[in-house]
Amino acid sequence: MSDSAIFYFLATVGLTLGVTFWAARRNRSRADYYVAGNRITGRQNGLAIAGDFMGATTFLGMTAMYLDNGVDQTAIYYVAPLAGFCLMLLFIAAPLRRAGKFTMGDVMSARLGSPALRVSAGLSTIAISIIYLVGQLVGAGALIAVLFGIGFTPAVIIVGLLMTIYVTIGGMLAATWVQIIKAALLLTLVVVIALLAIWQAGGIGALYDQAAAISPRGEALFVPGASDTGLFSSMSLAFGMAIGMLGLPHLLVRLFTVPDERAAQTSVIVATAIIGFVFLLLFAIVGPAAVAFVKNNPLFTAADGGIIGGANITSVHLAEALGGPVLMGITSAVAFATLLAVVAGLVMASASAAAHDLFAIFRRNKPLDEALELRVFRLAAGGIGIVAVLLAILFQHQNVAFLSALAFAVAASANVPVLLLILYWRPVTVAGALAGGLFGLVSSVALIILGPSVWVKIMGHEAAIFPSDYPALLTMPLALAVAIAVSLLGPRSAETAPAGQGRS
Amino acid sequence: MSKLEPAQLWRSLLILLIYAPIILAVGSAQFRDDGLATRLLGVPASVWIVCLSMVALVALAGRFANSAFTADDAVQP
């Protein structure tokens, strides 16, 4: 690791820890810990959502994907989230903020007043967040091990320790500002890399000429549909990514940090604009620049013809090619901050669900003890951190690409149908919501296991039982249908209660 | 309970009208078209299409901002 990389790495850790201890002095109530006291402005929250969403997959993974795939398939990963944010703005942002206080469980119980639904929402939040968290930690461990020359296990423990410190000490306020700082750093860095790439290539047309000349695929690098991905898989991937975002708990809880519905919508608009701008630069300039400056460059090519350190390091190599060791050091630090911000958001969402939704089972009708609930929150954050680190170490040699697909598919199939029905469809019952959520969870997990990535590549069977890795196009509408059918045909719930009667 | 307004459905249809053809065009082997590598102002047509769709989606989000929420659709018990 170069001296500049060490300097920027330590500066990032120091800055984020400073923010955490600053936030800790301002946290007094559970509302401060869970939702930063609703004091985040719409614009700040938009930056934080952008920071929360643009993880290592965005900055590192998608550039790496462009290196081999070019435009093909990569475009879906760039367009789908923007469509998802538009849908979130239209259908989710304002009513969710209105109906909820701290967690998804609040929203679920606001209308139906069911403890069972609150517990179900809490479990779903924790399950999706841990799945997502393990995937991020495995990626983070591998990346940091390469970037900073340390082993996988210490790398994951460092990330796990930092994310737990941010959340247990600083709560949502610290997580928010870590995400805001990261979003600002990432935005600036991507602009600098894009400008340097165009300048050094001699114009954007020259950049594309250079990429086509270097890539073995030539001009076909810019031809969409060149891989053999089928129509169902493409559509289901795109559908799952866009719809799944509406059910990702760590994004949704960010909408509770602002004072009102208008600010929640402003958050989504600002986030969409920032993410759209960064995606535009990554797709149109940084991706082709990676091909032009990194692919086949002897400085970055291993003996086997691959990228030194793996394809996920492509962005860091590109920064070195364009701006030398200083830009490489900054890029490494931003990559590290990127990982920290996302995992902190995930721990935040799952710990608040554990303390606020699941702890309710034990509290029953006893009066609220905020101090006790906050102790549970901190313990839950620590426990979730330890579990996620252990799982990441356990899965370090496994193909974990399916974990992200699993998180999106489960969110799209288990959370979104229930959330939409609870927000918009009066006849929904507790039984219907539980049945729809359970069906979405079981069917999406089962079909991913039966799909090519797990059934064939991991479990070693000859052929997949379900032909696609992306089941959301099938499972989400079916889960919606199950929830509607059970609501209409099943028993009416005696637990149905007016809004506002859920626990808070 | 939030009221699902027709305007919301029309707007979501608009999003799909931008989104779905892009997905079909860039995502699936069935719709492969080598002509999309043709350059316009030095940039491949496929890149123009994807980038313009991104700009359109962000612009739609901005446009919806002024009309997506009204005080009348507040949650009613």
CSV table of C-alpha atoms in Angstrom, one decimal, chain B residues 47-76:
chain,number,residue,atom,x,y,z
B,47,VAL,CA,-24.9,5.0,-25.1
B,48,TRP,CA,-27.0,7.9,-26.3
B,49,ILE,CA,-30.2,5.9,-25.7
B,50,VAL,CA,-29.3,4.8,-22.2
B,51,CYS,CA,-28.0,8.2,-21.2
B,52,LEU,CA,-31.1,10.0,-22.6
B,53,SER,CA,-33.4,7.5,-20.7
B,54,MET,CA,-31.5,8.3,-17.5
B,55,VAL,CA,-31.9,12.0,-18.1
B,56,ALA,CA,-35.6,11.5,-18.9
B,57,LEU,CA,-36.2,9.5,-15.6
B,58,VAL,CA,-34.4,12.1,-13.5
B,59,ALA,CA,-36.4,14.9,-15.3
B,60,LEU,CA,-39.6,12.9,-14.6
B,61,ALA,CA,-38.7,12.7,-10.9
B,62,GLY,CA,-38.2,16.5,-10.9
B,63,ARG,CA,-41.5,17.0,-12.7
B,64,PHE,CA,-43.4,14.8,-10.3
B,65,ALA,CA,-42.0,16.7,-7.4
B,66,ASN,CA,-44.4,19.6,-8.0
B,67,SER,CA,-47.5,17.5,-8.2
B,68,ALA,CA,-46.9,14.1,-6.6
B,69,PHE,CA,-48.1,15.2,-3.2
B,70,THR,CA,-51.1,17.2,-2.2
B,71,ALA,CA,-52.4,17.8,1.3
B,72,ASP,CA,-55.7,16.2,0.3
B,73,ASP,CA,-54.2,12.7,0.1
B,74,ALA,CA,-53.2,12.6,3.8
B,75,VAL,CA,-53.7,9.3,5.6
B,76,GLN,CA,-57.2,8.8,6.8
